[in-house]
Tab-separated table of C-alpha atoms in Angstrom:
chain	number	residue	atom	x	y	z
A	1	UNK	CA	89.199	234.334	15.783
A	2	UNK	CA	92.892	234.814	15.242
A	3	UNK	CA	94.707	237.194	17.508
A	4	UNK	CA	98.102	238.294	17.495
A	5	UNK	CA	99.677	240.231	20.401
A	6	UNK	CA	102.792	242.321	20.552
A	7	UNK	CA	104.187	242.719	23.622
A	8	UNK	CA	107.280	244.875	24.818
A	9	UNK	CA	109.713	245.478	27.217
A	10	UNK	CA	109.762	249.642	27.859
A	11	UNK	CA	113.541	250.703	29.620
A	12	UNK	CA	113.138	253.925	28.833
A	13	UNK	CA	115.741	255.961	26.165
A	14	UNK	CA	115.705	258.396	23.137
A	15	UNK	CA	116.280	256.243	20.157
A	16	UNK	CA	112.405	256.514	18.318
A	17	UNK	CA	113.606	253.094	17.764
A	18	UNK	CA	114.978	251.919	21.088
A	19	UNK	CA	113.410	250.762	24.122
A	20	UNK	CA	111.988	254.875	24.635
A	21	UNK	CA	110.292	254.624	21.172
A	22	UNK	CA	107.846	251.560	22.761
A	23	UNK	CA	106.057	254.233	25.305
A	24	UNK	CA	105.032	256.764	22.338
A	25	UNK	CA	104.471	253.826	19.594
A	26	UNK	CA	102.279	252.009	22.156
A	27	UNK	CA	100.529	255.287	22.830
A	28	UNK	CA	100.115	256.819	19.439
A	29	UNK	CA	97.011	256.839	17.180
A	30	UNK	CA	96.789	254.457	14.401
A	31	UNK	CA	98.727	254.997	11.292
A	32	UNK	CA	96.701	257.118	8.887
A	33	UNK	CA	94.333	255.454	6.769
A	34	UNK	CA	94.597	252.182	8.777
A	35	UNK	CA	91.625	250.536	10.593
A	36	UNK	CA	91.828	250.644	14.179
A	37	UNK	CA	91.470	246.949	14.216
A	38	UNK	CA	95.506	246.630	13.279
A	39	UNK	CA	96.728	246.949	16.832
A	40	UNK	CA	94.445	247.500	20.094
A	41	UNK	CA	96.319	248.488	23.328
A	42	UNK	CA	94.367	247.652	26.208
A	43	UNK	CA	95.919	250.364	28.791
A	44	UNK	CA	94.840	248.608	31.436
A	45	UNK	CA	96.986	245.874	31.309
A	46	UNK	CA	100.077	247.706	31.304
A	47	UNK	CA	102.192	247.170	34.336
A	48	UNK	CA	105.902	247.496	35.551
A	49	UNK	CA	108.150	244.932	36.745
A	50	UNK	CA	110.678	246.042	39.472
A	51	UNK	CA	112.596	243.115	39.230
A	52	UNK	CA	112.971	243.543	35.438
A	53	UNK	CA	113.453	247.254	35.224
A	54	UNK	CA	110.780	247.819	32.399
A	55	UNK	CA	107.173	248.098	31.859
A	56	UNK	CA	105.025	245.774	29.630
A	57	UNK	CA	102.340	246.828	27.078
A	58	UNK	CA	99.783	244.197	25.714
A	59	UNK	CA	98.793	245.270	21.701
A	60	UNK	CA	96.608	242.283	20.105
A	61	UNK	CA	95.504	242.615	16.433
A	62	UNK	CA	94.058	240.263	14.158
A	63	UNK	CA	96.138	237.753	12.407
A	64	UNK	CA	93.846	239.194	9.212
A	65	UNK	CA	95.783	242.359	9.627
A	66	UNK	CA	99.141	240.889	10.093
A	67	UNK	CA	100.845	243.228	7.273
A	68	UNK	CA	98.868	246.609	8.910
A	69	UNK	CA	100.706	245.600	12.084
A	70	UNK	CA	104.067	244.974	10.480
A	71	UNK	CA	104.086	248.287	8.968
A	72	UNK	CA	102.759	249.718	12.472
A	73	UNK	CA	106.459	248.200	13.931
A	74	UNK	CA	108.082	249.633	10.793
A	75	UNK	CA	106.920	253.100	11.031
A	76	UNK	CA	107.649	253.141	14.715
A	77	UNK	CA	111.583	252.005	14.034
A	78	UNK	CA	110.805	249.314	16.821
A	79	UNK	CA	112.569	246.762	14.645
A	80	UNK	CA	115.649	248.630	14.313
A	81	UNK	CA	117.276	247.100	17.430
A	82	UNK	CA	115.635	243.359	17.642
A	83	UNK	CA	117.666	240.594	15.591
A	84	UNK	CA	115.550	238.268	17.616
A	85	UNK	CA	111.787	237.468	19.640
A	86	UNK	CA	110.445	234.586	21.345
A	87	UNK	CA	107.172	233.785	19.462
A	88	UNK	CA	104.545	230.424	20.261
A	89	UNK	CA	101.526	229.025	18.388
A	90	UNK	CA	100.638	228.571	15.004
A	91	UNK	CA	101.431	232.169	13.528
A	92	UNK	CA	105.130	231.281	15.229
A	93	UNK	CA	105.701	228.981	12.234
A	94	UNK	CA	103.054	230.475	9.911
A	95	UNK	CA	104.653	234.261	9.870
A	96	UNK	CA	108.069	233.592	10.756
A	97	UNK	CA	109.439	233.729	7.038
A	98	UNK	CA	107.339	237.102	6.646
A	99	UNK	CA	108.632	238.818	9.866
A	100	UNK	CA	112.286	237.557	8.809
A	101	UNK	CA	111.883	238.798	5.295
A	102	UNK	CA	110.200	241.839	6.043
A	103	UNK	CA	111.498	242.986	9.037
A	104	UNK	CA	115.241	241.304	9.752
A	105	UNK	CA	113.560	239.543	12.573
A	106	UNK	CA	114.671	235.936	13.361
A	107	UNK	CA	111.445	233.690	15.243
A	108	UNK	CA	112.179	232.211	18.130
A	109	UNK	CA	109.755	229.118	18.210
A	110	UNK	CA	108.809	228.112	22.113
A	111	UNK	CA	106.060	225.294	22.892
A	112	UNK	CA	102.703	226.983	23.422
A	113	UNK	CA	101.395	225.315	26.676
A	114	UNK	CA	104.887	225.508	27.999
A	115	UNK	CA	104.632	229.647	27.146
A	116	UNK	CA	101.376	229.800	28.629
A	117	UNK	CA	102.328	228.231	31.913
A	118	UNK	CA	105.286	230.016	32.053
A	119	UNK	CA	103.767	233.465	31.890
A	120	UNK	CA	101.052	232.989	34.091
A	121	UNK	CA	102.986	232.321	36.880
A	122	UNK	CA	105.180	234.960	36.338
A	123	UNK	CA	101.981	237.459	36.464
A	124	UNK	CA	100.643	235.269	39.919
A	125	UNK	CA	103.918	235.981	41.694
A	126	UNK	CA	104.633	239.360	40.574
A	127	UNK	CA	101.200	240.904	39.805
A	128	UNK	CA	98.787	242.425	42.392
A	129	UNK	CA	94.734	242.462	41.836
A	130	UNK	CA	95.561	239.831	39.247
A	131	UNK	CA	93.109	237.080	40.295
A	132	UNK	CA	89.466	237.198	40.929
A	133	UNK	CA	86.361	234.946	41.045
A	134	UNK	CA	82.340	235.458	41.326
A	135	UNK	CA	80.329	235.281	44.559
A	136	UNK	CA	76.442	235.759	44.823
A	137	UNK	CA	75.276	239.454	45.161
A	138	UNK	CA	73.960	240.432	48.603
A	139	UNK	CA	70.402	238.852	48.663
A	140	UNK	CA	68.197	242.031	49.091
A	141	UNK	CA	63.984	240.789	49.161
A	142	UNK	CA	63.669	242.362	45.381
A	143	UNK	CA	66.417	240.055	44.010
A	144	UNK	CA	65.054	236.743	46.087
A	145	UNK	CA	61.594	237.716	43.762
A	146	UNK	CA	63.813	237.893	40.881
A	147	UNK	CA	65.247	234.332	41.436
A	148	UNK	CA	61.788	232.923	41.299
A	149	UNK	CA	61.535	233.921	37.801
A	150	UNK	CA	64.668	233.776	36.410
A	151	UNK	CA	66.005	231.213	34.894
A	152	UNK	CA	68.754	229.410	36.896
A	153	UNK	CA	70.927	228.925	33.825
A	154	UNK	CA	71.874	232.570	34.421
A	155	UNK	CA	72.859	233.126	37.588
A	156	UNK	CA	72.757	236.617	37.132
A	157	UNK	CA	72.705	237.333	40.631
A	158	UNK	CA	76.491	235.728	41.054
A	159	UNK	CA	77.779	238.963	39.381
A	160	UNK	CA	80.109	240.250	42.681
A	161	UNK	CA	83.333	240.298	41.924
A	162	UNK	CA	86.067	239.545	44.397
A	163	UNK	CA	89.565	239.847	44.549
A	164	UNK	CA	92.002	236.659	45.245
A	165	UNK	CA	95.603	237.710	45.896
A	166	UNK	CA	97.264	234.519	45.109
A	167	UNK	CA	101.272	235.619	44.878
A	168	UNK	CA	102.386	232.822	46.837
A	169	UNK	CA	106.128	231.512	46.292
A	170	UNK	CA	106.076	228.793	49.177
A	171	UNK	CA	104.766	225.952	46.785
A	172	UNK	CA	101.759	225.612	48.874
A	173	UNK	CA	99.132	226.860	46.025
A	174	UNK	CA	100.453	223.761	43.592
A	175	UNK	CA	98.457	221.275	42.289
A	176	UNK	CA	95.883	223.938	40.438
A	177	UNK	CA	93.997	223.169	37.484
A	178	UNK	CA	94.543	225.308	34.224
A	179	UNK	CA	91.586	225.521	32.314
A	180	UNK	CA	92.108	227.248	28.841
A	181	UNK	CA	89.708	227.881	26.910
A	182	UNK	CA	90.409	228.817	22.916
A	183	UNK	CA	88.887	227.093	19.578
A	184	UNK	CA	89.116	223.816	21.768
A	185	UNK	CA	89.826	223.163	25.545
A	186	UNK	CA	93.261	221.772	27.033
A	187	UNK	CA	93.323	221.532	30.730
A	188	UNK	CA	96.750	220.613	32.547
A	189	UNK	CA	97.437	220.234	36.559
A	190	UNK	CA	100.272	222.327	37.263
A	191	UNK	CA	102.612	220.859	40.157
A	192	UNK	CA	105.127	223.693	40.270
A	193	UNK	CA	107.011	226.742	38.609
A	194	UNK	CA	106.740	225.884	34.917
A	195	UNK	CA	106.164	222.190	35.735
A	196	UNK	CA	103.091	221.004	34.106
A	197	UNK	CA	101.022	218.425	32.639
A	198	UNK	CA	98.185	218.380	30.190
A	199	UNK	CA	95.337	215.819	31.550
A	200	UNK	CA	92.503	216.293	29.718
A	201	UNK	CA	90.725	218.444	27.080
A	202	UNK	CA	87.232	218.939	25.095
A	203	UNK	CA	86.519	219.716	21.484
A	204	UNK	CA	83.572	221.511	22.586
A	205	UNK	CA	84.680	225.129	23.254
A	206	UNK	CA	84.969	228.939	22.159
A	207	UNK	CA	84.906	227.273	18.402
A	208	UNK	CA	82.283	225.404	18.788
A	209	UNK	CA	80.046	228.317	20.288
A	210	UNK	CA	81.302	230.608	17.139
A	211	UNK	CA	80.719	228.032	14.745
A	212	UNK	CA	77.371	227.128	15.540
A	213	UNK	CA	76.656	231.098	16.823
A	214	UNK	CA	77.276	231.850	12.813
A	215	UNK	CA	75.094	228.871	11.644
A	216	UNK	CA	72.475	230.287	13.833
A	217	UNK	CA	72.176	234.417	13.960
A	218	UNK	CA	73.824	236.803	11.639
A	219	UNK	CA	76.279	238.575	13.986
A	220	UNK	CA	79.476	239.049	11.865
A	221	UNK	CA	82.049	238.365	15.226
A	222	UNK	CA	82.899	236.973	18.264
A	223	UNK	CA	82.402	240.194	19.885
A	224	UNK	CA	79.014	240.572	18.226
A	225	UNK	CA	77.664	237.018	19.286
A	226	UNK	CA	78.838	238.111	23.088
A	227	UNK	CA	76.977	241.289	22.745
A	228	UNK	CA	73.835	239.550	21.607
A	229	UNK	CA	73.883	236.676	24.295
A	230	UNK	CA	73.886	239.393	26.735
A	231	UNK	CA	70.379	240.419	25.828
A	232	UNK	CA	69.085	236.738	25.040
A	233	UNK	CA	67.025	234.847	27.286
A	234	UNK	CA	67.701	231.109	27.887
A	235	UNK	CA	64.440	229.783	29.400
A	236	UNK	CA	62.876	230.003	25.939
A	237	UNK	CA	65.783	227.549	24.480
A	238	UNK	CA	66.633	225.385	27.221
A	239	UNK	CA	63.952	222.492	28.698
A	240	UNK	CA	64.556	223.399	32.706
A	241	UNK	CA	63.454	220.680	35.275
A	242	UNK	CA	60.239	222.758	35.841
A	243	UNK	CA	58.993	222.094	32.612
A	244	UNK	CA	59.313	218.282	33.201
A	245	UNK	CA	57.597	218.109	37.094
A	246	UNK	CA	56.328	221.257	37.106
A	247	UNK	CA	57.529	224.454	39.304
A	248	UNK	CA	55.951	222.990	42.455
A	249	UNK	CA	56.257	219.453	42.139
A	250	UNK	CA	57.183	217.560	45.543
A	251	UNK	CA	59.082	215.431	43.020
A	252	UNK	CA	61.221	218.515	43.005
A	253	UNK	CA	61.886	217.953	46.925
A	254	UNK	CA	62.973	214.594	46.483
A	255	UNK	CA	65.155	215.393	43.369
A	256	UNK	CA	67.134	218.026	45.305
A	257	UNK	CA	66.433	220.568	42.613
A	258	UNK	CA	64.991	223.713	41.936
A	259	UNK	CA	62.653	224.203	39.146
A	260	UNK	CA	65.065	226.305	36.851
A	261	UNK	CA	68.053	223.770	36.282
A	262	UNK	CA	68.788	223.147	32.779
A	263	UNK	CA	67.457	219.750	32.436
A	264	UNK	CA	68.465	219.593	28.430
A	265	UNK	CA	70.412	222.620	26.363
A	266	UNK	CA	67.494	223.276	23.252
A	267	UNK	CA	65.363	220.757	24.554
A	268	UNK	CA	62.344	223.204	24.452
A	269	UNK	CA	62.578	223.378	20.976
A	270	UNK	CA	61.613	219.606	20.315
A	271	UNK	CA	57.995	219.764	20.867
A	272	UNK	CA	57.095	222.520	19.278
A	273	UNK	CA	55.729	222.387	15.953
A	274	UNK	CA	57.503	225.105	14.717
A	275	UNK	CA	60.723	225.438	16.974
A	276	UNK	CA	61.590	228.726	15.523
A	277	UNK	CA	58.229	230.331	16.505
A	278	UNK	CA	58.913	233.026	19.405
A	279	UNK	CA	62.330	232.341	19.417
A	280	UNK	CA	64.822	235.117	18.765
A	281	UNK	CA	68.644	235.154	17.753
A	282	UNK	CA	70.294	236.477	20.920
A	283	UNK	CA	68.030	233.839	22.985
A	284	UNK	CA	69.941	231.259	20.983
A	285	UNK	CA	73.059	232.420	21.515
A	286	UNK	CA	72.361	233.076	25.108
A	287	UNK	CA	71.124	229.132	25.845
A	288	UNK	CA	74.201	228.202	23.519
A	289	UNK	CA	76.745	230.355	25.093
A	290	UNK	CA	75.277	228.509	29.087
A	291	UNK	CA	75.544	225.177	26.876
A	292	UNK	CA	79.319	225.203	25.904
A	293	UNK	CA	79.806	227.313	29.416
A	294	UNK	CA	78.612	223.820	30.879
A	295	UNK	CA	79.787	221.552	29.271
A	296	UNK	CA	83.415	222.869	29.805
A	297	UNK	CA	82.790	223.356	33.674
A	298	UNK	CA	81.855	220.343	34.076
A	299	UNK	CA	84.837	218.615	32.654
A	300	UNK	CA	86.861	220.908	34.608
A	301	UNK	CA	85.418	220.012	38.045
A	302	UNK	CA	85.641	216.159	37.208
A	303	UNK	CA	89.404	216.410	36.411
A	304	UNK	CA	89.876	218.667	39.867
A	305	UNK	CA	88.341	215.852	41.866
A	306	UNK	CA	90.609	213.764	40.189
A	307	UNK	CA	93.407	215.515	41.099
A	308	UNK	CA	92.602	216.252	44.840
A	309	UNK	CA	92.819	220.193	43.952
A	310	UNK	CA	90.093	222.754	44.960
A	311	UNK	CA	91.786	225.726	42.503
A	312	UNK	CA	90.973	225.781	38.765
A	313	UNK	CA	91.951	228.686	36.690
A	314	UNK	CA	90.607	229.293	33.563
A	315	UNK	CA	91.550	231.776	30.771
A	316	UNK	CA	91.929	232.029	27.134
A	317	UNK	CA	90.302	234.324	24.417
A	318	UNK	CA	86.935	232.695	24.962
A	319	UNK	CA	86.579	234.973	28.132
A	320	UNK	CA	88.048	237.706	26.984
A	321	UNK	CA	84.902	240.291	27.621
A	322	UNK	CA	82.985	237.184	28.348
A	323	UNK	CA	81.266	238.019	31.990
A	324	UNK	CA	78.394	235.245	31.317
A	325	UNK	CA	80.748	232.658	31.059
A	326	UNK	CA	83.055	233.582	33.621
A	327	UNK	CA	80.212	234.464	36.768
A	328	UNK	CA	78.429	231.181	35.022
A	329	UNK	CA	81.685	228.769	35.732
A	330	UNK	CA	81.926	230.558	39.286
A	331	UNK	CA	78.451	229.320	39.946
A	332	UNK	CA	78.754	225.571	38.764
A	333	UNK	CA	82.310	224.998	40.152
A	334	UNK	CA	80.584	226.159	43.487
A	335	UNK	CA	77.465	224.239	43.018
A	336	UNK	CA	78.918	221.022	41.749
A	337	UNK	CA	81.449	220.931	44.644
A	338	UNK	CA	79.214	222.238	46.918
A	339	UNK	CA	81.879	225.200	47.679
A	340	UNK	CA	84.753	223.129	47.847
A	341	UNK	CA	86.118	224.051	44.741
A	342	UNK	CA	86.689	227.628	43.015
A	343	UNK	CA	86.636	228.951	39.866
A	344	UNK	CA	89.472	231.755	39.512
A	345	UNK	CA	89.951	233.902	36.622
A	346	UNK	CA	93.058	236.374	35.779
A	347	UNK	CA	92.975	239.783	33.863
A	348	UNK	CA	95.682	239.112	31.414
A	349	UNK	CA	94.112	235.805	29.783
A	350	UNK	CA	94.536	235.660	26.695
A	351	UNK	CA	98.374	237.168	27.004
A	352	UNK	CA	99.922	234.352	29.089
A	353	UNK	CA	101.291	232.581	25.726
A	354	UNK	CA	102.918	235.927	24.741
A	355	UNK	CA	104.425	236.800	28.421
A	356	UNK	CA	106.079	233.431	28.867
A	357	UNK	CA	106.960	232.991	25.201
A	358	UNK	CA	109.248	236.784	25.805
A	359	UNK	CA	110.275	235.252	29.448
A	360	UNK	CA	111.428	231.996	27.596
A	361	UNK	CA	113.191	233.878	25.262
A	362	UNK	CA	114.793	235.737	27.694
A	363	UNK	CA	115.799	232.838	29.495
A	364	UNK	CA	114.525	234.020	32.863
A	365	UNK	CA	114.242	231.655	35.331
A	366	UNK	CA	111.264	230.367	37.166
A	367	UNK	CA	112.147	231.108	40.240
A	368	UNK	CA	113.252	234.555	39.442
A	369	UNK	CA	110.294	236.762	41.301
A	370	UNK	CA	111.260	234.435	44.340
A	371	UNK	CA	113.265	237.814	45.685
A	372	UNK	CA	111.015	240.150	43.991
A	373	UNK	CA	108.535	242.415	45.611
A	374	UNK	CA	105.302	242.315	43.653
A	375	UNK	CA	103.847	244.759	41.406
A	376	UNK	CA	101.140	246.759	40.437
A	377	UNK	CA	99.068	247.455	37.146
A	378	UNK	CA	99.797	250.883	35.646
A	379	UNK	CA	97.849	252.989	33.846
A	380	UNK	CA	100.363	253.201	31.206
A	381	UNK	CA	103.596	254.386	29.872
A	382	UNK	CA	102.696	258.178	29.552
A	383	UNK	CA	101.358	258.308	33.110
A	384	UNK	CA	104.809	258.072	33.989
A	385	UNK	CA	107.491	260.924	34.224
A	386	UNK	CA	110.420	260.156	31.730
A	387	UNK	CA	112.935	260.977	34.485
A	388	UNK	CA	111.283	257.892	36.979
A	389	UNK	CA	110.977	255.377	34.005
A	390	UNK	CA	112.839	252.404	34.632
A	391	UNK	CA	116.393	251.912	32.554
A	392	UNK	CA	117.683	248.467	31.797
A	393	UNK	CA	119.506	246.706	29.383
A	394	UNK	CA	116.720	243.626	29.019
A	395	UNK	CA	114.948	244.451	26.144
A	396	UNK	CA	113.020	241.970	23.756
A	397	UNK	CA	109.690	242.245	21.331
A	398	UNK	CA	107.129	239.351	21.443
A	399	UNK	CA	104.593	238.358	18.785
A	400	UNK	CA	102.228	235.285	19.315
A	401	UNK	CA	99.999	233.905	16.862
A	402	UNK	CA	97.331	232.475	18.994
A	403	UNK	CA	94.471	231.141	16.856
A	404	UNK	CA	91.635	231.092	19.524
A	405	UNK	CA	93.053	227.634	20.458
A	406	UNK	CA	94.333	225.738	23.330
């Protein structure tokens, strides 16, 4: 899954193709006769920096529909008055003759993991409600009955969401762990604004469960597999300890574990004659989706012990949408530390490359929001009287190519 994202700096104005032409081109209805898939606006994301003087909008498309979103720009005169944008990942050198030849604009190439840092610390420090993790639902007798039966790989019940305001400029929230989470997995310990390290990393991540999820079912995306693993059910896949001691085994007792722990990923399927047999296509891609999930938790919470931290963030397109994965990471990180670690997650993964590839380009400092009161989400540019929008001479456009990758 290739996604490109086109982000932009609002300061308000009355050229349709100056900064007061973003609010109604970010706002308007696709161009006639194109699929909607050429450029998605998620509203929600939409907030306004203070300390910049604008708002940014978030518009991903598919890197399939790269010329649909060029002549989205082109109709809406947005690249009238940009000579110039910071871009990072593959698309950054795969489009950047295109966008020059097409549109006048020049590519300016910044180092993805460097982009990525970069903006999410600028959303941590200037964003609040960014940051949340999972904690177990309140345990009510009906949903004790329910853990009995269901299958531990789940964890359904950790589905409570709860907010971690992390804006903190002292220094004292460094090391953290960045998990992300694309085709592959790259995790780095950050030590400090836009100071970072990769450490680690896994070839076993939102590629492999796509791959394999289109070797195994006939769903036709990413979305689609998601949407199907939602209504699978693992404990038909997946070998548990039960099924190796039995649910009320006193081995169990000396083992330390209940009878639902995943004791192999598909290891149910060996001894039956005919492994397909009862099996359906969103139970595999359930027990696949907890097997990558895992897998990449597990290397996560090994590299945090080795690098004495108990915060590990993780983003990336993989959990884009993807609440199994996310409340299933909140439960292992717990389990595995035995709650001295935490799983956090952000709302604008999957942006951070495009953020700090614009901030980059705009050569704004790291310690910048050091002075800066934080901000809030907005609902959007339109929500917002012309006469209170924010003026400012900063303006930039952003495109990143970010091919589901770390």
């Amino acid at each position: 899954l290739a996604l490109d994202e086109t982000l932009r700096r609002d300061g308000g104005g009355a050229d349709p193709g100056g900064p007061g032409g973003v609010a109604r081109a970010v706002s308007a209805p696709p161009l006639t006769g194109s699929p909607p898939a050429a450029g998605l606006r998620d509203r929600s994301l939409s907030f306004r920096s203070r300390a910049l003087g604008g708002q940014f909008h978030f518009i991903q498309f598919e890197t399939a529909r790269m010329q649909e979103a060029m002549l989205l720009i082109r109709a809406a005169g947005l690249h009238r008055t940009v000579s110039s944008m910071g871009a990072t990942g593959g698309g950054a050198h795969k489009y950047a003759a295109q966008w020059a030849d097409e549109l006048g604009i020049v590519t300016e190439r910044h180092a993805e993991m460097d982009c990525m840092v970069a903006g999410m610390q600028f959303v941590l420090d200037s964003v609040v409600g960014e940051c949340y993790t999972f904690k177990p639902r309140a345990n009510t007798a009906e949903e004790e009955a329910a853990r009995s039966t269901s299958p531990a790989v789940d964890e359904w019940w950790w589905s409570r969401r709860v907010p971690r305001d992390t804006i903190c400029q002292d220094g004292t929230v460094y090391p953290y762990l960045l998990v992300s989470i694309g085709t592959g997995v790259s995790i780095l310990r950050v030590d400090g604004p836009r100071r970072h390290e990769r450490i680690s990393g896994s070839t076993i991540g939102g590629g492999t469960y796509w791959g394999l999820c289109r070797l195994l079912t006939d769903v036709e995306s990413f979305d689609g597999a998601l949407a199907l693993a939602e209504r699978g059910d693992p404990g038909k896949v997946d070998m548990l300890v039960g099924d190796i001691y039995g649910k009320n085994s006193k081995a169990l007792d000396k083992l330390g574990l209940p009878s639902t722990v995943v004791a192999a990923s598909f290891g149910k399927l060996v001894a039956k004659k005919n492994p397909a047999a009862g099996i359906k296509e969103e139970d595999l891609a359930r027990a696949l989706l907890g097997m990558v999930t895992n897998n990449i938790g597990q290397v996560a919470y090994l590299n945090a012990c080795i690098c004495e931290t108990s915060r590990i963030y993780f983003v990336g397109n993989f959990l884009r949408h993807n609440k199994i994965s996310q409340q299933r990471l909140a439960f292992a990180i717990n389990y595995w530390s035995k709650s001295r670690m935490e799983a956090l997650f952000l709302e604008h993964e999957g942006h951070f490359g495009a953020l700090g590839a614009f901030l980059l380009n705009q050569d704004i400092p790291a310690n910048f929001m050091q002075d800066s009161a934080p901000d809030e989400m907005a609902a959007g540019p339109t929500d917002t009287p012309e006469k209170e929008r924010p003026t400012s001479i900063t303006r930039g456009v952003l495109r990143r190519a970010s091919f589901f990758a770390a």
